[in-house]
Coordinates of C-alpha atoms in Angstrom, one line a residue:
M1 CA 106.9 63.5 99.9
V2 CA 108.7 66.1 101.7
D3 CA 110.8 67.1 98.6
E4 CA 107.8 67.5 96.6
E5 CA 106.0 69.8 99.5
A6 CA 109.2 71.7 100.0
G7 CA 109.3 72.3 96.0
A8 CA 106.0 73.4 96.2
T9 CA 106.6 75.7 98.7
R10 CA 109.4 77.0 96.8
N11 CA 107.1 77.5 93.6
S12 CA 104.6 79.2 95.4
R13 CA 107.0 81.7 97.2
N14 CA 108.8 82.4 93.5
R15 CA 105.3 83.3 92.1
A16 CA 104.5 85.3 95.0
K17 CA 107.7 87.4 94.3
A18 CA 106.8 87.6 90.9
R19 CA 103.6 88.8 91.3
I20 CA 104.2 91.2 94.0
I21 CA 107.8 92.1 94.4
A22 CA 109.0 91.9 90.9
P23 CA 106.7 94.8 89.4
V24 CA 108.1 97.4 91.8
Y25 CA 111.5 95.7 92.1
P26 CA 113.2 98.7 90.9
Q27 CA 111.9 101.0 93.8
L28 CA 112.6 98.5 96.3
R29 CA 116.0 98.2 95.3
L30 CA 116.6 101.8 95.1
A31 CA 115.0 102.3 98.8
G32 CA 117.3 99.6 99.9
W33 CA 120.3 100.9 98.9
M34 CA 119.3 104.5 100.5
S35 CA 118.3 102.5 103.6
L36 CA 121.7 100.9 103.6
L37 CA 123.6 104.1 103.1
A38 CA 121.9 105.5 106.1
G39 CA 122.9 102.7 108.0
A40 CA 126.6 102.8 107.2
L41 CA 126.5 106.5 108.3
W42 CA 126.3 105.5 111.9
P43 CA 129.9 104.3 112.3
V44 CA 131.0 107.8 111.5
Q45 CA 128.9 109.4 114.0
A46 CA 130.0 106.6 116.3
A47 CA 133.7 107.7 115.5
V48 CA 133.0 111.4 116.2
I49 CA 131.5 110.6 119.7
A50 CA 134.6 108.6 120.7
W51 CA 137.1 110.7 119.4
A52 CA 135.5 113.7 121.2
V53 CA 134.9 111.8 124.4
S54 CA 138.6 110.4 124.4
G55 CA 139.9 113.8 123.8
W56 CA 137.9 115.3 127.1
A57 CA 139.2 112.3 128.9
A58 CA 142.7 113.0 127.8
G59 CA 142.5 116.8 129.2
L60 CA 142.0 118.6 125.9
P61 CA 140.0 121.7 125.7
T62 CA 136.4 121.0 125.8
M63 CA 135.5 122.5 123.0
E64 CA 138.5 122.0 120.8
R65 CA 137.2 118.5 119.5
A66 CA 133.3 119.3 120.5
W67 CA 132.5 121.6 117.4
P68 CA 134.1 119.3 114.8
A69 CA 132.3 116.3 116.2
A70 CA 129.2 118.0 116.6
A71 CA 129.4 119.1 113.2
V72 CA 130.1 116.0 111.8
F73 CA 127.6 114.3 113.8
V74 CA 124.6 116.7 113.0
L75 CA 125.5 116.3 109.2
C76 CA 125.5 112.5 109.3
A77 CA 122.4 112.8 111.1
I78 CA 120.6 115.2 108.4
L79 CA 121.7 112.8 105.7
R80 CA 120.5 109.7 107.5
A81 CA 117.1 111.3 108.0
G82 CA 117.0 112.7 104.2
L83 CA 117.9 109.3 103.1
E84 CA 115.4 107.3 105.2
H85 CA 112.7 109.8 104.6
R86 CA 112.8 109.3 100.7
S87 CA 113.4 105.5 101.1
G88 CA 110.2 105.1 103.2
A89 CA 108.5 107.3 100.3
L90 CA 109.7 105.0 97.6
L91 CA 108.6 101.8 99.9
H92 CA 105.0 103.4 100.5
E93 CA 104.5 104.3 97.0
A94 CA 105.5 101.0 95.8
A95 CA 103.0 99.1 98.2
D96 CA 100.4 101.7 97.6
Q97 CA 101.0 100.8 93.9
T98 CA 100.7 97.1 94.4
I99 CA 97.5 97.2 96.4
A100 CA 95.8 99.4 94.2
R101 CA 96.7 97.1 91.2
E102 CA 95.7 93.8 92.8
R103 CA 92.4 95.4 94.2
A104 CA 91.6 96.7 90.7
V105 CA 92.2 93.6 89.3
L106 CA 90.3 91.2 91.5
I107 CA 87.2 93.7 91.9
T108 CA 87.2 94.1 88.0
R109 CA 87.5 90.3 87.4
E110 CA 85.1 89.2 89.9
A111 CA 82.5 91.9 88.7
R112 CA 82.7 90.7 85.1
S113 CA 83.3 87.0 85.7
P114 CA 82.0 86.0 89.2
S115 CA 83.5 83.0 91.0
D116 CA 81.7 80.7 93.5
E117 CA 83.4 82.4 96.2
G118 CA 80.7 84.4 98.6
S119 CA 80.8 88.1 98.6
A120 CA 81.9 88.2 102.1
S121 CA 85.1 86.4 101.2
I122 CA 85.9 88.8 98.4
A123 CA 85.4 91.8 100.6
A124 CA 87.6 90.4 103.2
L125 CA 90.4 90.0 101.1
V126 CA 89.6 93.5 99.2
V127 CA 89.3 95.5 102.5
Q128 CA 91.2 93.4 105.2
K129 CA 93.7 91.0 103.9
L130 CA 95.1 93.2 100.6
P131 CA 96.6 95.6 103.2
L132 CA 98.7 93.1 104.6
L133 CA 100.8 93.3 101.8
H134 CA 102.0 96.9 102.7
P135 CA 104.3 96.1 105.5
W136 CA 105.8 92.9 103.5
I137 CA 106.5 95.5 100.9
T138 CA 107.5 98.7 103.0
R139 CA 109.5 96.4 105.5
Y140 CA 111.0 92.8 104.5
H141 CA 112.9 93.9 101.1
V142 CA 114.9 96.7 103.1
A143 CA 115.3 94.9 105.9
M144 CA 116.7 91.9 103.9
T145 CA 119.0 94.3 102.0
R146 CA 120.3 95.7 105.4
A147 CA 120.7 92.3 107.1
S148 CA 122.7 91.3 104.1
V149 CA 125.1 93.9 104.2
L150 CA 125.5 96.0 107.4
P151 CA 126.4 93.2 110.1
V152 CA 129.0 92.2 107.8
F153 CA 130.0 95.8 107.5
F154 CA 130.0 96.3 111.5
L155 CA 131.6 92.9 111.9
V156 CA 134.8 94.1 109.8
L157 CA 134.8 97.1 111.7
A158 CA 134.6 95.4 115.0
F159 CA 137.2 93.1 113.9
S160 CA 139.7 95.9 113.0
Q161 CA 139.8 97.3 116.6
S162 CA 139.6 93.9 118.6
W163 CA 139.4 90.4 117.4
V164 CA 137.5 89.5 120.8
V165 CA 134.9 91.6 120.0
G166 CA 134.6 90.3 116.6
L167 CA 134.4 86.8 117.6
T168 CA 131.5 87.7 120.0
L169 CA 129.7 89.4 117.4
L170 CA 130.5 86.6 115.0
V171 CA 129.1 83.7 117.4
A172 CA 126.0 85.6 118.6
G173 CA 124.9 87.1 115.1
P174 CA 124.2 83.8 113.2
L175 CA 122.2 82.3 115.6
I176 CA 119.2 85.0 115.4
P177 CA 118.7 84.0 111.5
V178 CA 118.6 80.3 112.3
F179 CA 116.0 80.7 115.0
M180 CA 114.3 83.0 113.1
A181 CA 113.8 80.8 109.9
L182 CA 112.6 78.2 112.4
V183 CA 110.1 80.2 113.7
G184 CA 109.2 81.8 110.5
M185 CA 107.9 78.3 109.1
A186 CA 105.4 77.8 111.5
A187 CA 104.5 81.7 111.4
E188 CA 103.5 81.4 107.8
E189 CA 101.3 78.4 108.5
A190 CA 99.6 80.1 111.4
A191 CA 99.1 83.2 109.3
R192 CA 97.6 81.2 106.4
R193 CA 95.0 79.8 109.0
Q194 CA 94.4 83.1 110.3
M195 CA 93.3 84.2 106.7
D196 CA 91.0 81.3 106.3
E197 CA 89.3 82.1 109.4
I198 CA 88.8 85.5 108.6
A199 CA 87.0 84.6 105.2
T200 CA 84.9 82.1 107.0
M201 CA 83.7 84.3 109.3
N202 CA 83.1 87.0 107.0
D203 CA 81.1 84.6 104.7
M204 CA 79.1 83.4 108.2
V205 CA 78.0 87.2 109.1
M206 CA 76.8 88.0 105.4
D207 CA 74.8 84.6 105.6
R208 CA 73.1 85.5 108.8
L209 CA 72.5 89.2 108.0
S210 CA 70.9 88.1 104.8
A211 CA 68.6 85.6 106.5
M212 CA 68.3 87.5 109.7
L213 CA 64.2 87.8 109.1
D214 CA 63.9 84.2 108.8
I215 CA 66.2 83.6 111.7
R216 CA 64.0 85.6 113.9
L217 CA 60.7 84.1 112.5
L218 CA 62.0 80.6 113.2
G219 CA 63.3 81.7 116.8
A220 CA 67.0 80.7 116.0
A221 CA 68.5 84.0 117.1
D222 CA 70.1 82.4 120.2
R223 CA 71.6 79.6 118.0
A224 CA 73.0 82.2 115.5
A225 CA 74.4 84.1 118.2
E226 CA 76.1 80.9 119.8
D227 CA 77.6 80.2 116.2
F228 CA 78.8 83.6 115.5
S229 CA 80.4 83.5 119.2
D230 CA 81.9 80.1 118.3
R231 CA 83.5 81.6 115.3
A232 CA 85.0 84.6 116.8
E233 CA 86.5 82.4 119.5
S234 CA 88.3 80.5 116.8
L235 CA 89.5 83.5 114.9
R236 CA 90.5 84.7 118.5
S237 CA 92.7 81.5 118.9
K238 CA 94.3 81.4 115.4
T239 CA 95.1 85.2 115.7
M240 CA 96.8 84.4 119.4
A241 CA 98.8 81.4 117.8
V242 CA 100.2 84.1 115.2
L243 CA 101.2 86.6 118.2
R244 CA 102.6 83.6 120.2
I245 CA 104.8 83.0 117.5
A246 CA 105.8 86.7 117.0
F247 CA 106.4 87.1 120.8
L248 CA 108.8 84.0 120.6
S249 CA 110.8 85.0 117.7
S250 CA 111.2 88.5 119.4
T251 CA 112.2 86.9 122.6
V252 CA 114.6 84.6 121.0
L253 CA 115.9 87.5 119.1
E254 CA 116.4 89.9 122.2
L255 CA 118.0 87.3 124.2
F256 CA 121.0 86.9 121.7
S257 CA 121.4 90.3 120.9
A258 CA 121.0 91.3 124.5
L259 CA 124.1 88.6 125.2
G260 CA 126.0 89.7 122.4
V261 CA 126.0 93.4 123.6
A262 CA 126.6 92.5 127.1
M263 CA 129.5 90.5 126.3
V264 CA 131.0 93.4 124.3
A265 CA 130.5 95.7 127.3
V266 CA 131.9 93.4 129.8
F267 CA 135.0 92.9 127.5
V268 CA 135.5 96.6 127.2
G269 CA 134.7 97.5 130.4
F270 CA 137.2 95.0 131.9
T271 CA 139.9 96.0 129.4
L272 CA 139.7 99.5 130.1
L273 CA 140.1 98.6 133.9
G274 CA 143.4 97.2 133.1
E275 CA 141.8 93.7 134.1
I276 CA 142.1 92.2 130.6
D277 CA 145.1 92.8 128.3
F278 CA 144.5 90.9 125.5
G279 CA 142.0 90.6 122.8
S280 CA 143.3 93.7 120.8
W281 CA 145.8 94.3 118.0
G282 CA 148.9 96.0 119.3
G283 CA 148.1 96.5 122.8
R284 CA 145.0 97.3 125.0
L285 CA 142.1 98.9 123.8
T286 CA 142.1 102.8 124.1
L287 CA 138.9 104.6 125.5
G288 CA 138.2 105.8 121.9
Q289 CA 137.9 102.4 120.6
G290 CA 136.2 100.7 123.5
L291 CA 133.3 103.6 123.1
F292 CA 133.2 103.0 119.4
L293 CA 132.9 99.4 120.0
L294 CA 130.2 99.9 122.4
L295 CA 128.4 102.4 120.1
I296 CA 128.3 100.0 117.0
A297 CA 127.9 96.5 118.8
P298 CA 123.9 97.3 119.2
E299 CA 123.7 98.3 115.2
F300 CA 125.1 95.1 114.5
F301 CA 122.2 93.2 115.6
Q302 CA 119.5 95.9 114.6
P303 CA 119.4 94.9 110.9
L304 CA 118.8 91.5 112.2
R305 CA 116.0 92.6 114.5
D306 CA 114.4 94.3 111.8
L307 CA 114.5 91.5 109.4
S308 CA 113.2 89.2 112.7
A309 CA 110.1 91.9 112.6
A310 CA 109.4 92.0 109.1
W311 CA 109.5 88.0 108.8
H312 CA 106.2 88.1 110.1
D313 CA 105.1 90.5 107.5
R314 CA 106.6 88.4 104.9
A315 CA 104.6 85.6 106.2
A316 CA 101.1 87.3 106.5
G317 CA 102.0 88.5 102.7
L318 CA 102.7 85.2 101.3
A319 CA 99.4 83.8 103.2
V320 CA 97.4 86.6 101.2
V321 CA 99.4 85.9 98.0
A322 CA 98.4 82.4 98.2
E323 CA 94.7 83.2 98.7
L324 CA 95.1 85.5 95.5
D325 CA 96.4 82.3 93.3
A326 CA 93.7 80.4 94.8
L327 CA 91.2 82.9 93.7
D328 CA 92.8 83.2 90.2
G329 CA 92.6 79.7 89.7
A330 CA 88.7 79.2 90.7
D331 CA 86.3 78.3 88.1
R332 CA 84.2 81.3 87.2
V333 CA 81.5 82.6 84.6
A334 CA 82.8 84.3 81.8
F335 CA 81.5 87.7 81.0
V336 CA 80.1 88.1 77.4
G337 CA 81.4 90.9 75.4
D338 CA 84.1 93.3 76.3
G339 CA 82.0 95.4 78.9
L340 CA 82.8 98.6 76.7
P341 CA 80.9 101.6 75.7
C342 CA 79.7 101.2 71.9
A343 CA 76.9 102.4 69.5
A344 CA 73.6 100.5 70.2
L345 CA 72.7 97.7 68.3
D346 CA 70.4 98.5 65.1
G347 CA 67.0 96.7 64.2
P348 CA 63.5 97.0 65.9
M349 CA 63.2 96.2 69.7
G350 CA 62.7 92.2 70.2
V351 CA 63.8 89.4 72.5
A352 CA 63.3 86.2 71.6
T353 CA 64.6 82.8 73.3
C354 CA 65.0 79.3 72.0
G355 CA 66.0 76.3 74.1
V356 CA 68.1 78.3 76.3
V357 CA 70.3 76.5 78.9
V358 CA 72.6 78.5 81.4
D359 CA 75.5 76.7 83.2
L360 CA 77.0 78.7 86.1
G361 CA 79.0 75.8 87.4
R362 CA 76.1 74.5 89.6
A363 CA 73.0 72.8 88.1
P364 CA 72.3 74.0 84.8
V365 CA 69.2 76.3 84.5
H366 CA 66.7 75.8 81.8
L367 CA 65.1 78.9 80.8
P368 CA 61.5 79.1 79.1
D369 CA 61.2 80.1 75.4
I370 CA 59.8 83.7 75.4
A371 CA 59.2 86.6 72.9
I372 CA 58.4 90.1 73.6
G373 CA 58.2 92.9 71.0
K374 CA 58.3 97.0 71.4
A375 CA 55.9 98.3 74.0
Q376 CA 55.4 94.9 75.4
T377 CA 55.6 93.7 79.0
L378 CA 56.3 90.0 80.3
A379 CA 56.5 88.4 83.8
L380 CA 58.9 85.6 84.6
T381 CA 57.4 83.7 87.5
G382 CA 58.1 80.8 89.5
P383 CA 59.3 80.0 93.2
S384 CA 63.0 81.2 94.7
G385 CA 65.9 79.5 93.2
V386 CA 64.4 78.3 89.6
G387 CA 66.5 80.9 87.7
K388 CA 64.3 84.3 87.3
S389 CA 67.2 86.2 88.0
T390 CA 69.4 84.0 85.8
A391 CA 67.2 84.6 82.8
L392 CA 67.0 88.4 83.0
A393 CA 71.2 88.2 83.2
A394 CA 70.9 86.1 80.2
I395 CA 68.7 88.2 78.3
A396 CA 71.2 91.1 79.0
G397 CA 74.0 89.4 77.8
L398 CA 75.8 89.1 81.0
V399 CA 76.1 85.1 81.4
P400 CA 77.1 82.7 78.5
L401 CA 74.9 80.3 77.2
H402 CA 75.4 76.8 77.5
S403 CA 73.2 75.8 74.7
G404 CA 70.1 77.2 72.8
A405 CA 70.1 80.9 71.3
I406 CA 68.9 84.4 72.3
N407 CA 68.2 86.9 69.7
V408 CA 67.9 90.3 70.0
C409 CA 66.8 92.9 67.6
H410 CA 67.0 90.2 64.8
H411 CA 70.3 89.4 65.6
P412 CA 72.0 86.6 67.6
L413 CA 73.1 87.7 71.1
T414 CA 76.8 87.0 71.0
A415 CA 80.0 88.4 72.4
K416 CA 80.3 90.6 69.0
T417 CA 76.8 91.9 69.8
A418 CA 76.4 92.0 73.5
D419 CA 77.9 95.4 74.1
A420 CA 75.6 97.1 71.4
W421 CA 72.7 95.1 73.0
R422 CA 73.4 96.4 76.3
A423 CA 73.3 100.0 75.2
R424 CA 69.6 99.7 74.4
I425 CA 68.6 98.2 77.7
A426 CA 68.8 99.2 81.5
M427 CA 68.9 96.7 84.4
V428 CA 66.8 97.7 87.7
P429 CA 68.1 95.3 90.5
Q430 CA 66.2 94.0 93.7
R431 CA 68.5 95.6 96.1
P432 CA 69.4 99.3 95.4
H433 CA 73.2 100.8 95.6
F434 CA 73.9 104.2 95.8
P435 CA 77.6 105.1 95.0
D436 CA 79.0 108.3 96.8
E437 CA 78.0 110.8 94.3
T438 CA 75.1 113.4 94.0
L439 CA 71.6 112.0 93.3
G440 CA 71.8 113.7 89.9
D441 CA 75.0 112.4 88.7
W442 CA 73.6 108.8 89.7
L443 CA 70.6 109.5 87.6
D444 CA 72.5 110.5 84.4
T445 CA 74.4 107.2 84.0
R446 CA 75.3 107.9 80.6
Q447 CA 76.4 111.3 81.4
T448 CA 74.1 113.0 78.8
G449 CA 73.4 116.0 80.8
A450 CA 70.0 116.1 80.1
D451 CA 67.0 117.2 82.5
P452 CA 66.5 114.2 84.8
W453 CA 63.0 115.5 86.0
P454 CA 60.6 114.1 83.1
A455 CA 62.3 110.7 84.0
L456 CA 61.6 111.3 87.8
R457 CA 57.9 112.5 87.1
L458 CA 57.6 109.4 84.8
A459 CA 58.6 107.0 87.8
D460 CA 56.5 109.2 90.3
A461 CA 59.8 109.9 92.1
D462 CA 59.9 113.8 91.4
D463 CA 58.3 114.1 95.1
I464 CA 60.9 112.0 96.7
V465 CA 63.7 114.2 95.4
K466 CA 61.9 117.6 95.9
R467 CA 61.5 116.6 99.7
L468 CA 65.2 115.8 100.0
P469 CA 67.4 118.7 101.8
E470 CA 69.7 119.4 98.9
G471 CA 67.4 117.9 96.1
L472 CA 69.1 116.3 93.1
E473 CA 72.8 117.4 95.0
T474 CA 71.7 114.9 98.0
R475 CA 74.0 112.1 98.3
L476 CA 72.3 109.1 99.5
G477 CA 74.2 106.2 101.8
E478 CA 75.1 103.1 100.1
T479 CA 71.8 101.5 101.0
G480 CA 69.5 104.5 100.1
G481 CA 69.8 106.1 103.6
G482 CA 66.8 108.7 103.9
V483 CA 64.7 107.1 101.4
S484 CA 62.3 104.2 102.1
G485 CA 62.6 100.9 99.9
G486 CA 59.9 101.7 97.7
E487 CA 61.2 105.1 97.1
A488 CA 64.6 103.7 96.2
R489 CA 62.7 101.4 93.8
R490 CA 61.1 104.5 92.0
L491 CA 64.4 106.2 91.7
L492 CA 66.2 103.1 90.2
L493 CA 63.3 103.1 87.6
A494 CA 63.7 107.1 87.0
R495 CA 67.1 106.0 86.4
A496 CA 66.4 103.3 83.9
I497 CA 64.1 105.6 82.0
H498 CA 66.8 108.7 82.1
S499 CA 69.2 106.3 80.5
G500 CA 67.2 106.1 77.3
A501 CA 66.7 102.3 77.5
E502 CA 64.2 100.7 75.4
L503 CA 63.9 97.4 77.4
I504 CA 63.6 97.6 80.9
L505 CA 64.6 94.4 83.1
A506 CA 63.4 94.5 86.4
D507 CA 64.2 92.1 89.2
E508 CA 61.4 91.8 91.8
P509 CA 60.5 95.6 91.7
T510 CA 57.6 95.0 94.0
A511 CA 59.3 92.7 96.6
D512 CA 58.5 93.4 100.2
L513 CA 56.6 96.6 99.5
D514 CA 53.1 97.3 100.8
P515 CA 50.3 97.0 98.4
E516 CA 49.9 100.7 98.0
T517 CA 53.6 101.3 97.1
A518 CA 53.5 98.3 94.9
G519 CA 50.6 99.9 92.9
R520 CA 52.6 103.1 92.7
I521 CA 55.6 100.9 91.0
I522 CA 53.2 98.9 88.8
A523 CA 51.5 102.2 87.4
A524 CA 54.9 103.7 86.6
L525 CA 55.7 100.6 84.6
H526 CA 52.5 101.2 82.7
R527 CA 53.4 104.7 82.0
M528 CA 56.8 103.6 80.7
Q529 CA 54.9 101.0 78.4
A530 CA 52.7 103.7 77.0
Q531 CA 56.0 105.7 75.8
G532 CA 57.0 102.4 73.9
R533 CA 59.2 100.5 76.3
S534 CA 59.3 97.0 76.6
I535 CA 59.3 95.5 80.2
I536 CA 60.7 92.3 81.6
V537 CA 60.1 91.7 85.1
A538 CA 61.0 88.5 87.5
T539 CA 58.3 88.4 90.1
H540 CA 56.6 86.6 92.9
D541 CA 54.1 89.3 92.9
P542 CA 50.8 88.1 91.6
Q543 CA 49.5 91.3 91.4
L544 CA 52.5 92.6 89.2
A545 CA 52.7 89.4 86.9
A546 CA 48.8 89.9 86.3
A547 CA 49.6 93.5 85.2
M548 CA 52.1 92.4 82.3
D549 CA 50.7 91.3 78.8
Q550 CA 52.5 87.9 79.1
Q551 CA 52.9 85.7 82.3
V552 CA 55.9 82.8 81.7
E553 CA 56.8 80.4 84.6
V554 CA 60.5 79.8 84.9
G555 CA 61.5 76.0 85.7
R556 CA 58.3 73.9 84.3

């Protein structure tokens, strides 16, 4: 069982490397070698410092060695800075590319083929967790490269001057990776628990916000606040567990590195005072040799310290990749068609369903048989949860059918015809969303450049735009800041009209509106019908349902 778990862990890490590291490995390798070269320049700087100081101690003129030493030191410093700067640029570019790629794949897939994961969990993964890959990419690979080469390089230099110093570093150095690996195993598990808790908390917040009205009506606000407090405390506890492990790792690392440097300093100091006459090759250490060893001893431990810090970044990154892998394997609803622009489907406008069953991974949804032609209207009614919105999605060709058939414009609605069919329809969602673009651009969904005012007047929305400070150049907030709920619905109708759609699918267009505002929406729908458009609405509103030519109850 232990061997199986270890094998599964190794496989998981290998998949993570193949997914995250392999695509940008050339950049990481180049950045690693540049950082390695920068680190290898420090012994040159240490040597010129020791050379200059030893000359001063020997009574040589101050400037005889100062200028050459300063020139070499500054030149190496400039080279190191340039190499580190370019290395960092490559690493950040690689990290940005990776996060952008994973984010695009995730958002595109969830938009086209959603899983059962809550929107809050997906949002947390996109916004909060994917950025955790950044420190893993920018720090861990370079730190591993440096830790694999530079300590050995410094160890060889130390042995070349003193076998005692070399042995001291040889004994103290390997203890750091051993303890780091032990702590790292716990860090990875703690990071995974923290990631899970973040997703759970985001799901809970979204659920409570969506049900806030019901919570207040039922007098459960205090209970909801208590649940949120408990979940926040759980997240705090798991976050502190990660921090405790990080501090433990840092303490162990600093302890051994400090002891190693201190032992080198003690040996060099007593040797230069004449109290120790062994430990070097062919006599006691000179002042220059002692200074050189003191300057490179901390740098022997620095790559290991960097690797220890990056080890926790790696643990967090692996936890994120594990969540991405789990989401990759989740059951999801397949998208119908390619989702690409194409020529509109030919044939007279019409929709007919027969024996349609939609299976979205939960309980199958049985849709009623309907038939609607050009300039006709139909209302889908029924209680919440019976499948009215699912029926609209099925008619739009957005979800696959388990059984039955939908015919549109005298063609069967299949993957081959779905894109062409969607070129003739428009959907009006219940909740408006306004992206970060001008209202004029938002209305012109197909970028035709046509005048939007006729569509605004038809939807009774022209007065809304006229009173906005910047008119069509206005940028509304995501949820339509600056306009009311009814006004946002009328803008949605104007957008559907301006697209030239022949069939409008509207989901609860009058929900939560006062009777006067709902009446304006219904009047706009009638004007759209008078211009030859067909309309299908999903609604609880008896006034809207009565205004349609047909009423069909879903779920009977």
